[in-house]
Coordinates of N, CA and C in Angstrom, one line a residue:
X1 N -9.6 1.4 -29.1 CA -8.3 0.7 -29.1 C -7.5 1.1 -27.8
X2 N -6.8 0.1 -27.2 CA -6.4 0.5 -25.8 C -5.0 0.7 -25.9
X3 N -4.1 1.7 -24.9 CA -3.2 2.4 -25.1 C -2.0 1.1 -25.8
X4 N -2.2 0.5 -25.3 CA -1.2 -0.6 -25.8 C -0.8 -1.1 -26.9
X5 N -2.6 -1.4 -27.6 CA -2.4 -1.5 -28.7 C -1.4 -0.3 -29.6
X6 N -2.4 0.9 -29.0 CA -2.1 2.1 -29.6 C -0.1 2.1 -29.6
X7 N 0.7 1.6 -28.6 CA 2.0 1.8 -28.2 C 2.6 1.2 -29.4
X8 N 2.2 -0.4 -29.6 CA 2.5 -1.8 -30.7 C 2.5 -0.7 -32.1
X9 N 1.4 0.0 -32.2 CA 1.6 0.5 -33.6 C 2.3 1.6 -34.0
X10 N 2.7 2.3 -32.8 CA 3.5 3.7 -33.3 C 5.1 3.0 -32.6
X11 N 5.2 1.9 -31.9 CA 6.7 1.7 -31.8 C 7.2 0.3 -32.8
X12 N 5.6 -0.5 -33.5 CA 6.6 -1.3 -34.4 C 6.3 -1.5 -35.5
X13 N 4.7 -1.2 -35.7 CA 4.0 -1.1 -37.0 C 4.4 0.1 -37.8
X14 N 4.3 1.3 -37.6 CA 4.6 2.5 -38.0 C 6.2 2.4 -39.0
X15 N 7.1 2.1 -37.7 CA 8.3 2.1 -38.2 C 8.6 1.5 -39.7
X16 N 8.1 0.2 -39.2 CA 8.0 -0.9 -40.7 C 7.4 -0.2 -41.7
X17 N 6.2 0.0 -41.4 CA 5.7 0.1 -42.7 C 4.8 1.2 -42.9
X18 N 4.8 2.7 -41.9 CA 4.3 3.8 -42.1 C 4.8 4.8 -43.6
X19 N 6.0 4.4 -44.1 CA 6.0 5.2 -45.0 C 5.5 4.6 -46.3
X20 N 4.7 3.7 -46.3 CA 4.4 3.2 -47.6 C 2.4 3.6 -47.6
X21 N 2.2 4.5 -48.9 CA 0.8 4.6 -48.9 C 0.0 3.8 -48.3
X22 N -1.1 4.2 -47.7 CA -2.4 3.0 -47.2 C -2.7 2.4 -48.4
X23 N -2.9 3.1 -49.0 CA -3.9 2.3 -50.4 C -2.8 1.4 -51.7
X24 N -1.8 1.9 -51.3 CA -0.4 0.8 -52.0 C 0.2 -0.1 -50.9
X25 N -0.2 -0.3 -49.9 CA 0.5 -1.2 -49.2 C -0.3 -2.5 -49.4
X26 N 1.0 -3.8 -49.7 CA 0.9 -5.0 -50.7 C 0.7 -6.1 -49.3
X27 N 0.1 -7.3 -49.8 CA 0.7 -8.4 -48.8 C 1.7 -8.8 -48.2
X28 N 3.1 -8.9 -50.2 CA 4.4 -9.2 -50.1 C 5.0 -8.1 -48.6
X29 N 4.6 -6.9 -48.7 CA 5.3 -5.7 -47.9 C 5.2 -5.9 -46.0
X30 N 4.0 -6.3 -46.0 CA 3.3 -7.3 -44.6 C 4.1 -8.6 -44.2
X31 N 4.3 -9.5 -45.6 CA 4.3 -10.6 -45.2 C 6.2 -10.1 -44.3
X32 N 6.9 -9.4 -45.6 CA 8.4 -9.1 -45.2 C 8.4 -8.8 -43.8
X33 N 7.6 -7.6 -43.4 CA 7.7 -7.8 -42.2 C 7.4 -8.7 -40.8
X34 N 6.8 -9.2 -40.8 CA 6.4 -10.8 -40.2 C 7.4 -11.6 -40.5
X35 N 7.7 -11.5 -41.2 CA 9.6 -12.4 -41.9 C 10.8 -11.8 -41.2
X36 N 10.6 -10.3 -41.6 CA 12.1 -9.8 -40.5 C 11.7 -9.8 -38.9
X37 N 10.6 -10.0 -38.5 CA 10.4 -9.8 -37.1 C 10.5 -11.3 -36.4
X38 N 10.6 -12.3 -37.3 CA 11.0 -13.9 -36.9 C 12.1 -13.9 -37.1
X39 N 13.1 -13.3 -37.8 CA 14.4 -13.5 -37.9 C 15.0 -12.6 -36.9
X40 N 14.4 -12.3 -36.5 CA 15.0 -10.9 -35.2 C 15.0 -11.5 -34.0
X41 N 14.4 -12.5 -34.1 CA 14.2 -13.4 -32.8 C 12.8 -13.1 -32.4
X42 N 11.8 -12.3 -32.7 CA 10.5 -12.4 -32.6 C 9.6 -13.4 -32.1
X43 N 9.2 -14.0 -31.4 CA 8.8 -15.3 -30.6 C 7.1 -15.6 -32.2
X44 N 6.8 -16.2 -32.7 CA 5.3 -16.8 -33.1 C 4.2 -16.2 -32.4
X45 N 4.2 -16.4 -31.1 CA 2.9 -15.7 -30.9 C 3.1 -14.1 -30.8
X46 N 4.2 -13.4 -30.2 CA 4.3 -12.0 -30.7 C 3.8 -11.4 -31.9
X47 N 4.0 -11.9 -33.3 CA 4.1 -11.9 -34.5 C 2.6 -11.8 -34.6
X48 N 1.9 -13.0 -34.5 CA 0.6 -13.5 -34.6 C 0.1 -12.2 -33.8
X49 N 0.2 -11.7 -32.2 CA -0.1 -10.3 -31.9 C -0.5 -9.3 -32.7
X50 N 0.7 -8.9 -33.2 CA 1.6 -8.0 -33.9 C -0.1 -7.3 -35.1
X51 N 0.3 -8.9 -35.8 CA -0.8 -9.2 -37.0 C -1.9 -9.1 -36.9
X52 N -2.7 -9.4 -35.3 CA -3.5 -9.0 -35.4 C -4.0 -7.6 -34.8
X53 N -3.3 -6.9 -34.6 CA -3.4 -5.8 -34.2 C -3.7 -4.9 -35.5
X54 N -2.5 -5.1 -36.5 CA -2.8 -4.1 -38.1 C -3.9 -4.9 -38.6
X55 N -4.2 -6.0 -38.6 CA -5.2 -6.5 -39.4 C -7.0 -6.0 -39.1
X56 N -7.2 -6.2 -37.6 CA -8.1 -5.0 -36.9 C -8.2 -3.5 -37.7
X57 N -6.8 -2.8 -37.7 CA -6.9 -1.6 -38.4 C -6.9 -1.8 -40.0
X58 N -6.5 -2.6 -40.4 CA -6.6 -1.9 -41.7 C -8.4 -2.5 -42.3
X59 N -9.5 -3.0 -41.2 CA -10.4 -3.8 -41.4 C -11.1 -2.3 -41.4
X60 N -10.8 -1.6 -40.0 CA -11.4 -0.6 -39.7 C -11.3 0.4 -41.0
X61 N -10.1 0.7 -41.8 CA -9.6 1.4 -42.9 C -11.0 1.0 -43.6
X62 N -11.0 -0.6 -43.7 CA -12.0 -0.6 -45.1 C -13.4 -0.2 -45.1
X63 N -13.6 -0.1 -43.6 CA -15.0 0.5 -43.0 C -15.3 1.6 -43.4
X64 N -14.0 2.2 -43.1 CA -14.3 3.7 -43.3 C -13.8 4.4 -44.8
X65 N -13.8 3.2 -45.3 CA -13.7 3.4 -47.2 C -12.4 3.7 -48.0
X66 N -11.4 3.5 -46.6 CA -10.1 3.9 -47.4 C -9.5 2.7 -48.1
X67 N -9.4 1.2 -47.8 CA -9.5 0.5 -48.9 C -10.5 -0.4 -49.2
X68 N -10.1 -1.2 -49.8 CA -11.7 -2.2 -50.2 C -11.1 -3.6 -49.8
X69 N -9.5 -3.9 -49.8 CA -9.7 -5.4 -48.9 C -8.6 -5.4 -48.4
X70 N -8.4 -6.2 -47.5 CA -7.5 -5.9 -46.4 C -6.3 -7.3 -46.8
X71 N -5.0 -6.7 -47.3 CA -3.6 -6.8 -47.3 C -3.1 -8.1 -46.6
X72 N -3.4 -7.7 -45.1 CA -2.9 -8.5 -44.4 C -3.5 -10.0 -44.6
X73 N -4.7 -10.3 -44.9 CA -5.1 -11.6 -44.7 C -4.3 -12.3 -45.7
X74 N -4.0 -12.5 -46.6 CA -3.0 -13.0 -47.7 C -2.1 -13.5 -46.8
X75 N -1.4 -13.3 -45.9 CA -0.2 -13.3 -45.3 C 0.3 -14.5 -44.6
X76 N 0.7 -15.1 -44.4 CA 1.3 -16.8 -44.0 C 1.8 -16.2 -42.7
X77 N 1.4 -16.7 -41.4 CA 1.6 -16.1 -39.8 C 2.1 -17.9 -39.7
X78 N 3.6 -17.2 -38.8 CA 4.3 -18.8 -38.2 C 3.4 -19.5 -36.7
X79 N 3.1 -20.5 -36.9 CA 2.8 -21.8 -36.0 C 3.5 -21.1 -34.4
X80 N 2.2 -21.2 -33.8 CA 3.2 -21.3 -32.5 C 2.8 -22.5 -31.9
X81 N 4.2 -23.1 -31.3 CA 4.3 -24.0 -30.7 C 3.9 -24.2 -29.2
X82 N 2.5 -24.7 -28.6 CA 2.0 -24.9 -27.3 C 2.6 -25.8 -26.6
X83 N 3.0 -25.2 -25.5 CA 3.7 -26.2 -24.3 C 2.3 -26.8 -23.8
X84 N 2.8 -28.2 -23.2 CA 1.8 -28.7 -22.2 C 1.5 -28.0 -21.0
X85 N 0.5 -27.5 -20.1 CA 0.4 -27.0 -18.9 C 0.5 -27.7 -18.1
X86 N 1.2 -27.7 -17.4 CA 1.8 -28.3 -15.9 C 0.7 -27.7 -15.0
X87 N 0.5 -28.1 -13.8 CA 0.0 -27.9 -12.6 C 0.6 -28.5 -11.6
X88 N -0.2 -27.8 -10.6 CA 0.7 -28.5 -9.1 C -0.2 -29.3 -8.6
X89 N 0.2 -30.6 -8.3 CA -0.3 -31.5 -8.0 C -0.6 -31.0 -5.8
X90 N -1.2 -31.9 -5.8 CA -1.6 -31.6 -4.1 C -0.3 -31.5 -3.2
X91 N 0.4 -32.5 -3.2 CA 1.4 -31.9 -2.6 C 2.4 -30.9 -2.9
X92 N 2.8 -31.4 -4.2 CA 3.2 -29.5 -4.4 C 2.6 -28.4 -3.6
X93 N 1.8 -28.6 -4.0 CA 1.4 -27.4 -3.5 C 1.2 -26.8 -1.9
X94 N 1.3 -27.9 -1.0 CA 1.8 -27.8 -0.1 C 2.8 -27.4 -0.1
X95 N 3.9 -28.0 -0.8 CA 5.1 -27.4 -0.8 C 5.4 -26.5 -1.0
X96 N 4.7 -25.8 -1.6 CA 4.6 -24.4 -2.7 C 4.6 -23.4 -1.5
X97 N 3.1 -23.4 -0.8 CA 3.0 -22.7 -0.2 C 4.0 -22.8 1.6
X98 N 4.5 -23.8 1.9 CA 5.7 -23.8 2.3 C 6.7 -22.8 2.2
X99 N 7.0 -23.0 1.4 CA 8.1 -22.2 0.7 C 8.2 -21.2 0.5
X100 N 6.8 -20.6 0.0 CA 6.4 -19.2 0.3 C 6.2 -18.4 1.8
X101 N 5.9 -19.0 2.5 CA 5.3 -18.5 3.5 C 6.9 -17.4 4.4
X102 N 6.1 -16.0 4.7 CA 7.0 -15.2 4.7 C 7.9 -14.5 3.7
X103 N 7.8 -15.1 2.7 CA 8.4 -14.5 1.1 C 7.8 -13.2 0.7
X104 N 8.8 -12.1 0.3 CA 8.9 -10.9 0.0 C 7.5 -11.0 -0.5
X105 N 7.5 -11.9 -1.6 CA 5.8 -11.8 -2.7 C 5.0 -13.0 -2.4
X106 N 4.9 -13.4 -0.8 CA 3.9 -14.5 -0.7 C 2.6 -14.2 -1.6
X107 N 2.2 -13.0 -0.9 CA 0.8 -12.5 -1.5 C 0.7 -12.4 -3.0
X108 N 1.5 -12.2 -4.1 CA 1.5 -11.9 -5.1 C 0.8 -13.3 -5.7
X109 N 1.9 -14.7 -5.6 CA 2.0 -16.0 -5.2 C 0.7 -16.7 -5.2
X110 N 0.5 -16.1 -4.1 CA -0.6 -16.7 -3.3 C -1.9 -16.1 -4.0
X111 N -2.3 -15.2 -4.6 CA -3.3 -14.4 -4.8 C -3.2 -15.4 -6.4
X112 N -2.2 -15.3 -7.1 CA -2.1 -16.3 -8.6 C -2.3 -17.7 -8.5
X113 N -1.9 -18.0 -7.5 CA -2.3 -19.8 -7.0 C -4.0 -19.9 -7.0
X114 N -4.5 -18.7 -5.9 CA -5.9 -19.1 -5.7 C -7.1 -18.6 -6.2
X115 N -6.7 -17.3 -7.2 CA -8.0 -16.9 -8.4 C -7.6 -17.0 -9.9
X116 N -6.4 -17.6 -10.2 CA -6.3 -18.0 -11.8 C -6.1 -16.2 -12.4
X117 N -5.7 -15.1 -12.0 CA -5.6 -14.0 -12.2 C -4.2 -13.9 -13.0
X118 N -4.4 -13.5 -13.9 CA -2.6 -13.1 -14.9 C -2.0 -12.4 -14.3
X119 N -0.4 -12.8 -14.2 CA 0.4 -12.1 -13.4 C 0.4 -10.5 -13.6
X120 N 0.2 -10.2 -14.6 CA -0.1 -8.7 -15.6 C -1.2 -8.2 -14.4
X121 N -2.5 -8.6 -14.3 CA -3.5 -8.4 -14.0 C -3.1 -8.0 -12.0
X122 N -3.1 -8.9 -11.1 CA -2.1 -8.9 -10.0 C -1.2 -7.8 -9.8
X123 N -0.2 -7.4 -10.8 CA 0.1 -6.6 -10.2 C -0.6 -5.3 -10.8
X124 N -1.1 -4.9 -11.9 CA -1.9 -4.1 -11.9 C -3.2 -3.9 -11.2
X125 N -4.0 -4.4 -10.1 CA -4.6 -4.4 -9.2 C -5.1 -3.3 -8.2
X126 N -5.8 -2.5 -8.5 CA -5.9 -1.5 -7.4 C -6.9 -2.0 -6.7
X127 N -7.0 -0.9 -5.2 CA -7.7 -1.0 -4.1 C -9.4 -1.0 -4.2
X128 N -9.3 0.0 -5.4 CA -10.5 0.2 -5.5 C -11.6 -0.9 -6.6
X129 N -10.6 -1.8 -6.5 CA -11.0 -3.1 -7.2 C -11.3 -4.1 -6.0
X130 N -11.5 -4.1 -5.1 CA -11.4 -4.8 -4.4 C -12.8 -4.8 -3.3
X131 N -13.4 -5.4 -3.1 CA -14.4 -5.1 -2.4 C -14.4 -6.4 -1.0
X132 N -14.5 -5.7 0.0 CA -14.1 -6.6 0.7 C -15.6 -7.2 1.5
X133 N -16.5 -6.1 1.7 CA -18.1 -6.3 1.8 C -18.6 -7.8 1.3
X134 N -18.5 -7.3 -0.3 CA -19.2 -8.3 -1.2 C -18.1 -9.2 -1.5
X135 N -16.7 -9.3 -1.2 CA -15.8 -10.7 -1.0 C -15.1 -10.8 -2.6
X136 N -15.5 -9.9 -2.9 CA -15.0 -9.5 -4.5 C -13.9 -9.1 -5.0
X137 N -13.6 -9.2 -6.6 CA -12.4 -8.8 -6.6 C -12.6 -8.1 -8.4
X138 N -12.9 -6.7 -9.0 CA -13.5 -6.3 -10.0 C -12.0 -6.6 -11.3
X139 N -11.6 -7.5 -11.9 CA -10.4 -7.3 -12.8 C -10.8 -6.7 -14.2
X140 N -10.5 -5.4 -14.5 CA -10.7 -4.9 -15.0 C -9.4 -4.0 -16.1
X141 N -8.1 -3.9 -15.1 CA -6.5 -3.8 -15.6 C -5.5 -4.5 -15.6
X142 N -4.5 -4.4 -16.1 CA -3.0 -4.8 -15.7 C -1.8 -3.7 -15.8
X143 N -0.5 -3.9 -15.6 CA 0.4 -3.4 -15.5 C 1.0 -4.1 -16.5
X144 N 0.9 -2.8 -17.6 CA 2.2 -3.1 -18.5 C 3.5 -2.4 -18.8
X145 N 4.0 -2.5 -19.5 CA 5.1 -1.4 -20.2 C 5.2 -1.0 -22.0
X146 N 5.3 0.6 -21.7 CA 5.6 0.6 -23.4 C 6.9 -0.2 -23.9
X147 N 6.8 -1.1 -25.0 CA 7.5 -1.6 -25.6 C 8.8 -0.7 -26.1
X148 N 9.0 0.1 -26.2 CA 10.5 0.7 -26.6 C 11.2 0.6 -25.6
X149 N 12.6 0.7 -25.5 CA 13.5 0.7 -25.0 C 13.7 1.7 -23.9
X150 N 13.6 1.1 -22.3 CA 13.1 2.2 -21.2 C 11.6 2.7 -21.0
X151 N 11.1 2.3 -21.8 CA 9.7 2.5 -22.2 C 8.7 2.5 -20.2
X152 N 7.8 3.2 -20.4 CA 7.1 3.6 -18.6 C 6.3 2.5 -19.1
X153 N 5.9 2.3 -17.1 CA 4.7 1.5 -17.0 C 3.5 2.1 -16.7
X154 N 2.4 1.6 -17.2 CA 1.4 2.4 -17.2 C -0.3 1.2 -16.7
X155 N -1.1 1.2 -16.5 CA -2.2 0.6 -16.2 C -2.9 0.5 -17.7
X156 N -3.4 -0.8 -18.1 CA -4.1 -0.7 -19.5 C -5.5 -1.9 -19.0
X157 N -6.3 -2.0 -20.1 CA -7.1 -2.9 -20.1 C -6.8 -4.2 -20.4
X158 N -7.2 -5.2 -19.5 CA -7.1 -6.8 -19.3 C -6.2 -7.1 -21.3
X159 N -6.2 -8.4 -21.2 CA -5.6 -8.9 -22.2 C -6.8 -9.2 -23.2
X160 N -8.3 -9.2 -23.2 CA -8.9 -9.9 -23.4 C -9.9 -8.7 -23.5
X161 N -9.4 -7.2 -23.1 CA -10.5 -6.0 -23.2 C -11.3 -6.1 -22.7
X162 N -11.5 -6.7 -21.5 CA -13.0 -7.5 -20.7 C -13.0 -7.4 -19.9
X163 N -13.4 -7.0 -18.8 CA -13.5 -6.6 -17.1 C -14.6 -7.8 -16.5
X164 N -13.7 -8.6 -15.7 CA -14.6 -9.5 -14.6 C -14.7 -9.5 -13.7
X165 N -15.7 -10.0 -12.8 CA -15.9 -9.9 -11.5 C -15.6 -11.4 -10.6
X166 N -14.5 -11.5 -10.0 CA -14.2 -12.8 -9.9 C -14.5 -12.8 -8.1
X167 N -15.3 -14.3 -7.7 CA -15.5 -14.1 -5.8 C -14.5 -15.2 -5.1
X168 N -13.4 -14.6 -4.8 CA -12.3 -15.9 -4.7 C -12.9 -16.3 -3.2
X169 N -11.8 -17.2 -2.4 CA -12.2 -18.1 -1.5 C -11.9 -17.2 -0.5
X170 N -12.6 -17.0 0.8 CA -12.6 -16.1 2.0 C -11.1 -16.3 2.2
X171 N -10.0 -17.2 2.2 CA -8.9 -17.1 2.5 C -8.0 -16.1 1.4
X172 N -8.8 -16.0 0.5 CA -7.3 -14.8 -0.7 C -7.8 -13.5 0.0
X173 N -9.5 -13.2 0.4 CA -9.7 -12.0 0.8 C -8.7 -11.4 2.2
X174 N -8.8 -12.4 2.6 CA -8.2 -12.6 4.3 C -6.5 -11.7 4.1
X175 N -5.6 -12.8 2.9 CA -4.7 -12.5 2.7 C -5.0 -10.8 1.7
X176 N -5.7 -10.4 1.7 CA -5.3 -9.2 1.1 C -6.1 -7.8 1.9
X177 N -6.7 -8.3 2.9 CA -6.6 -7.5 4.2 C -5.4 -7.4 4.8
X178 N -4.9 -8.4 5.3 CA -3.2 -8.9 6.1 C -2.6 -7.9 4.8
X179 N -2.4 -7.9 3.6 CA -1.8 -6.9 2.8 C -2.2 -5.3 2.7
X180 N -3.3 -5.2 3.2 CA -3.8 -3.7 3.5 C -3.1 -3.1 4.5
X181 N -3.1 -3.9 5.5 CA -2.8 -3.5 6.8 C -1.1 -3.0 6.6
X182 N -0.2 -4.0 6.1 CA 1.0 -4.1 5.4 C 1.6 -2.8 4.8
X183 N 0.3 -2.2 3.8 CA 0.6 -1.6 3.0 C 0.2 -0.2 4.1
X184 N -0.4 0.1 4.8 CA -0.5 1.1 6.0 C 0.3 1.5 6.6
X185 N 1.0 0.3 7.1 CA 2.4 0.1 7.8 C 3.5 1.1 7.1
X186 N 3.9 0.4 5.9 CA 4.5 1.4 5.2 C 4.5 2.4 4.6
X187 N 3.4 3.0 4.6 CA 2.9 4.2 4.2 C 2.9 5.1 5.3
X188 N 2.6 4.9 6.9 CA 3.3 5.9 7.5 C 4.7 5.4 7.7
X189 N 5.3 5.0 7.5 CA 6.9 4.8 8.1 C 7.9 5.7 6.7
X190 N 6.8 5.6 5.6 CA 7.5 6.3 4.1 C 7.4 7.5 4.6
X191 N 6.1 8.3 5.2 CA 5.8 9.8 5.2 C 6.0 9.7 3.6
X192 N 6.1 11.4 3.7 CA 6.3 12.0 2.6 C 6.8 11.4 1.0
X193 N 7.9 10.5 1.6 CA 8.4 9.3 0.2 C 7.6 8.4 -0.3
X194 N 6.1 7.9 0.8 CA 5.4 7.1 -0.1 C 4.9 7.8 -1.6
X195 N 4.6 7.0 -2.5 CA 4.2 7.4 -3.9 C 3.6 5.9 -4.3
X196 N 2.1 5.9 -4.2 CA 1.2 4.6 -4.6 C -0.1 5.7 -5.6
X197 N 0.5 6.2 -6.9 CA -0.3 7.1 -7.4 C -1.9 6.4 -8.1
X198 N -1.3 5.1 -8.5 CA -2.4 4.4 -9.0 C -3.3 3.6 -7.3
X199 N -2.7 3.4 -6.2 CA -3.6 2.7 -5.3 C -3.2 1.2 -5.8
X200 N -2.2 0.7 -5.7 CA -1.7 -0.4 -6.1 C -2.1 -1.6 -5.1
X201 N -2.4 -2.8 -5.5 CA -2.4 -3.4 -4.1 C -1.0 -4.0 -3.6
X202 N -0.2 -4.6 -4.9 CA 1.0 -4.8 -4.8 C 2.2 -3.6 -4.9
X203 N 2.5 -2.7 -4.0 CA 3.5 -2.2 -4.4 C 4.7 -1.9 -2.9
X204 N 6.0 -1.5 -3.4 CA 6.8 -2.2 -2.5 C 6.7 -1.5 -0.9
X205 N 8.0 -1.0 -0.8 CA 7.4 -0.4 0.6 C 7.6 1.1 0.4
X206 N 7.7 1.7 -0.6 CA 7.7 2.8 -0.9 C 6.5 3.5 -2.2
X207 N 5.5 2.3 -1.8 CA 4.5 2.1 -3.0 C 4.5 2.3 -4.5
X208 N 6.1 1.9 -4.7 CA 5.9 2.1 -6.3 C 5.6 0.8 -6.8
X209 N 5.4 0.4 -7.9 CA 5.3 -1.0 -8.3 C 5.9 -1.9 -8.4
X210 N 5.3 -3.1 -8.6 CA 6.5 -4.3 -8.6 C 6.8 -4.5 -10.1
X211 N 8.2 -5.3 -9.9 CA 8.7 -5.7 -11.8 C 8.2 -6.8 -11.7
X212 N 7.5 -7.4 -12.7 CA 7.5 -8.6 -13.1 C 8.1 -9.6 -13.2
X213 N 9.5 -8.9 -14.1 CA 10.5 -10.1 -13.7 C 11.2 -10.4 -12.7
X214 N 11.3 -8.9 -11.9 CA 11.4 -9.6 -10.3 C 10.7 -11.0 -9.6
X215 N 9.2 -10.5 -10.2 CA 8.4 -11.4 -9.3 C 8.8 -13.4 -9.9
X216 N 8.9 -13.0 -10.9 CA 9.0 -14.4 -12.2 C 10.8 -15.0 -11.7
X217 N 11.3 -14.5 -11.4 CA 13.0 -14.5 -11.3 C 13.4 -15.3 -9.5
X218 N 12.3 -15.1 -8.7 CA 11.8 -15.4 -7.5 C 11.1 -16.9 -7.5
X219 N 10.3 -16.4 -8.5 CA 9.0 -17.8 -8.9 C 9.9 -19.4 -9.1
X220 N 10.7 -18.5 -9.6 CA 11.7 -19.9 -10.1 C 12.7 -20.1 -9.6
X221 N 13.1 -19.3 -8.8 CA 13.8 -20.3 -7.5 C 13.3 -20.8 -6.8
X222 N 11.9 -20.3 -6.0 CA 11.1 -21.3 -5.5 C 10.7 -23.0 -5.9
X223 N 10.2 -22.5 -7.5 CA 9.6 -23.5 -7.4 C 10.8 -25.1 -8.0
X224 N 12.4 -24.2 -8.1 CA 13.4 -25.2 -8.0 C 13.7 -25.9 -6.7
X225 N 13.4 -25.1 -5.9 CA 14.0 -25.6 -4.6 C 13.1 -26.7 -3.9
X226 N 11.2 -26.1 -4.8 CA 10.7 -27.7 -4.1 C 10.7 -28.7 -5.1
X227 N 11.5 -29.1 -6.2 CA 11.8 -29.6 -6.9 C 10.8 -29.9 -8.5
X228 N 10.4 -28.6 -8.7 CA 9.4 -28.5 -9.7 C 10.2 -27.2 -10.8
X229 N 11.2 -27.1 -11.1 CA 12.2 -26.3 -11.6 C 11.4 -26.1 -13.2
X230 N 10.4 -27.1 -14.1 CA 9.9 -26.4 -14.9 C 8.8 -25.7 -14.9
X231 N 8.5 -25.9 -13.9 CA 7.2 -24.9 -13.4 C 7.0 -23.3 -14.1
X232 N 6.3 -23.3 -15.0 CA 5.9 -21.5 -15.5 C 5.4 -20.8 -14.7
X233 N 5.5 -19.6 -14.2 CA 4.4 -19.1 -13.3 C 3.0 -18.6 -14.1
X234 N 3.1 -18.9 -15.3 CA 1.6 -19.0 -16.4 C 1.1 -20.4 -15.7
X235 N 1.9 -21.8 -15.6 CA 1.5 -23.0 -14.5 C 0.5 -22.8 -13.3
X236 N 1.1 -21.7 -12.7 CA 0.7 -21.5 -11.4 C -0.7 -20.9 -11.5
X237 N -0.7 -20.0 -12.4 CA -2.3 -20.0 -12.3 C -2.8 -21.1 -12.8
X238 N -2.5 -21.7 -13.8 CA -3.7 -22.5 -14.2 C -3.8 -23.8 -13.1
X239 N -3.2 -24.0 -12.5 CA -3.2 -25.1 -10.9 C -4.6 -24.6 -10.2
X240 N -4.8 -23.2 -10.4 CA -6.4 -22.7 -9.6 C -7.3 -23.7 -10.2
X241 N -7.5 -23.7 -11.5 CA -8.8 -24.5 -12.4 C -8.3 -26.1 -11.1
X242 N -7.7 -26.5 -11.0 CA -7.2 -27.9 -10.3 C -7.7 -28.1 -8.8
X243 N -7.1 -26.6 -8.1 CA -7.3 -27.1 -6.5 C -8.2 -26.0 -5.9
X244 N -9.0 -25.5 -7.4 CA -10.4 -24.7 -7.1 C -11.5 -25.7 -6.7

């Protein structure tokens, strides 16, 4: 189980419903909570998360003989509603990269435009993922945060628990040399204040990490300005499958 999971259940599962025996805990008691956590403002697919994360453990419970059928499946999980995927059509994308060019996070941008990589994944990225020989790029983490309030960021396994080896186009390698070099730069001009503990490939000029919503909060002014304002930056990778 990866730390994350591990985070989900001691900061939302636990709370709900750790004081009720393993072997007396009912559907009704599951389903309640999947009910209060939609009325809380809880998004559908969170929920559906959420669900499948206990439903995994309490499968594992029945493995290991502490119950005999698992609770959760009884349970009625809310519809999530799929947006259509937008992509950037050819000129956009021109325009895209227009507009980027020189931008605090071209690279970030630009690296999500041209390997279809999760924004999670990008900036979780280290150096030692990176092979510049073999033209490689090993995705194997991301950058998340524990879910409580203030909660640290920490490095966890992909979304998908699955490490791939992706060979993007000589131009993303190119751009993430031009980012090495970058990242050198600042690392002696920091001295002693640099702090890049994980070997980040995105991190700022004092090598801590980037916020996400920084990066996402950016994304969308951009992509208002070249007149594409519903643009998701979940859009922007999937545009790779398009002008791969």
């Amino acid at each position: 189980m990866t730390k994350r999971k591990k985070g989900i259940i001691a900061a939302v599962i636990k709370p709900a419903l750790g004081a009720v025996a393993l072997q007396k805990l009912k559907p009704h008691q599951i389903q309640a909570f999947y009910n209060a956590m939609q009325l809380d403002g809880v998004s559908a697919k969170t929920v559906r998360n959420i669900h499948g994360i206990l439903h995994s453990a309490l499968k594992q419970a029945i493995k290991n003989g502490y119950l005999n059928q698992n609770p959760s499946e009884m349970c009625t999980l809310p519809r999530v509603a799929k947006r259509d995927i937008q992509v950037l059509a050819d000129d956009a994308v021109a325009a895209f990269l227009a507009a980027i060019d020189g931008h605090y996070f071209e690279s970030v941008y630009f690296v999500d435009l041209f390997t279809g990589m999760r924004i999670s994944e990008i900036l979780g990225l280290t150096w030692d993922a990176v092979d510049f020989t073999a033209g490689s790029i090993l995705v194997s983490k991301q950058l998340v945060r524990q879910r409580e309030k203030g909660g640290a960021f920490y490095l966890d396994s992909t979304k998908t628990d699955k490490a791939r080896k992706i060979k993007p186009a000589p131009v993303v390698m190119d751009k993430l040399r031009e980012r090495k070099r970058q990242q050198t730069e600042w690392q002696l001009k920091a001295g002693p204040a640099w702090s890049n503990e994980w070997g980040l490939v995105f991190a700022d000029e004092l090598g801590h990490h980037l916020m996400q919503q920084t990066v996402y909060k950016n994304y969308k002014r951009i992509v208002a300005a070249i007149g594409q304002p519903g643009l998701r930056l979940h859009d922007l990778r999937h545009s790779y499958a398009v002008i791969s």
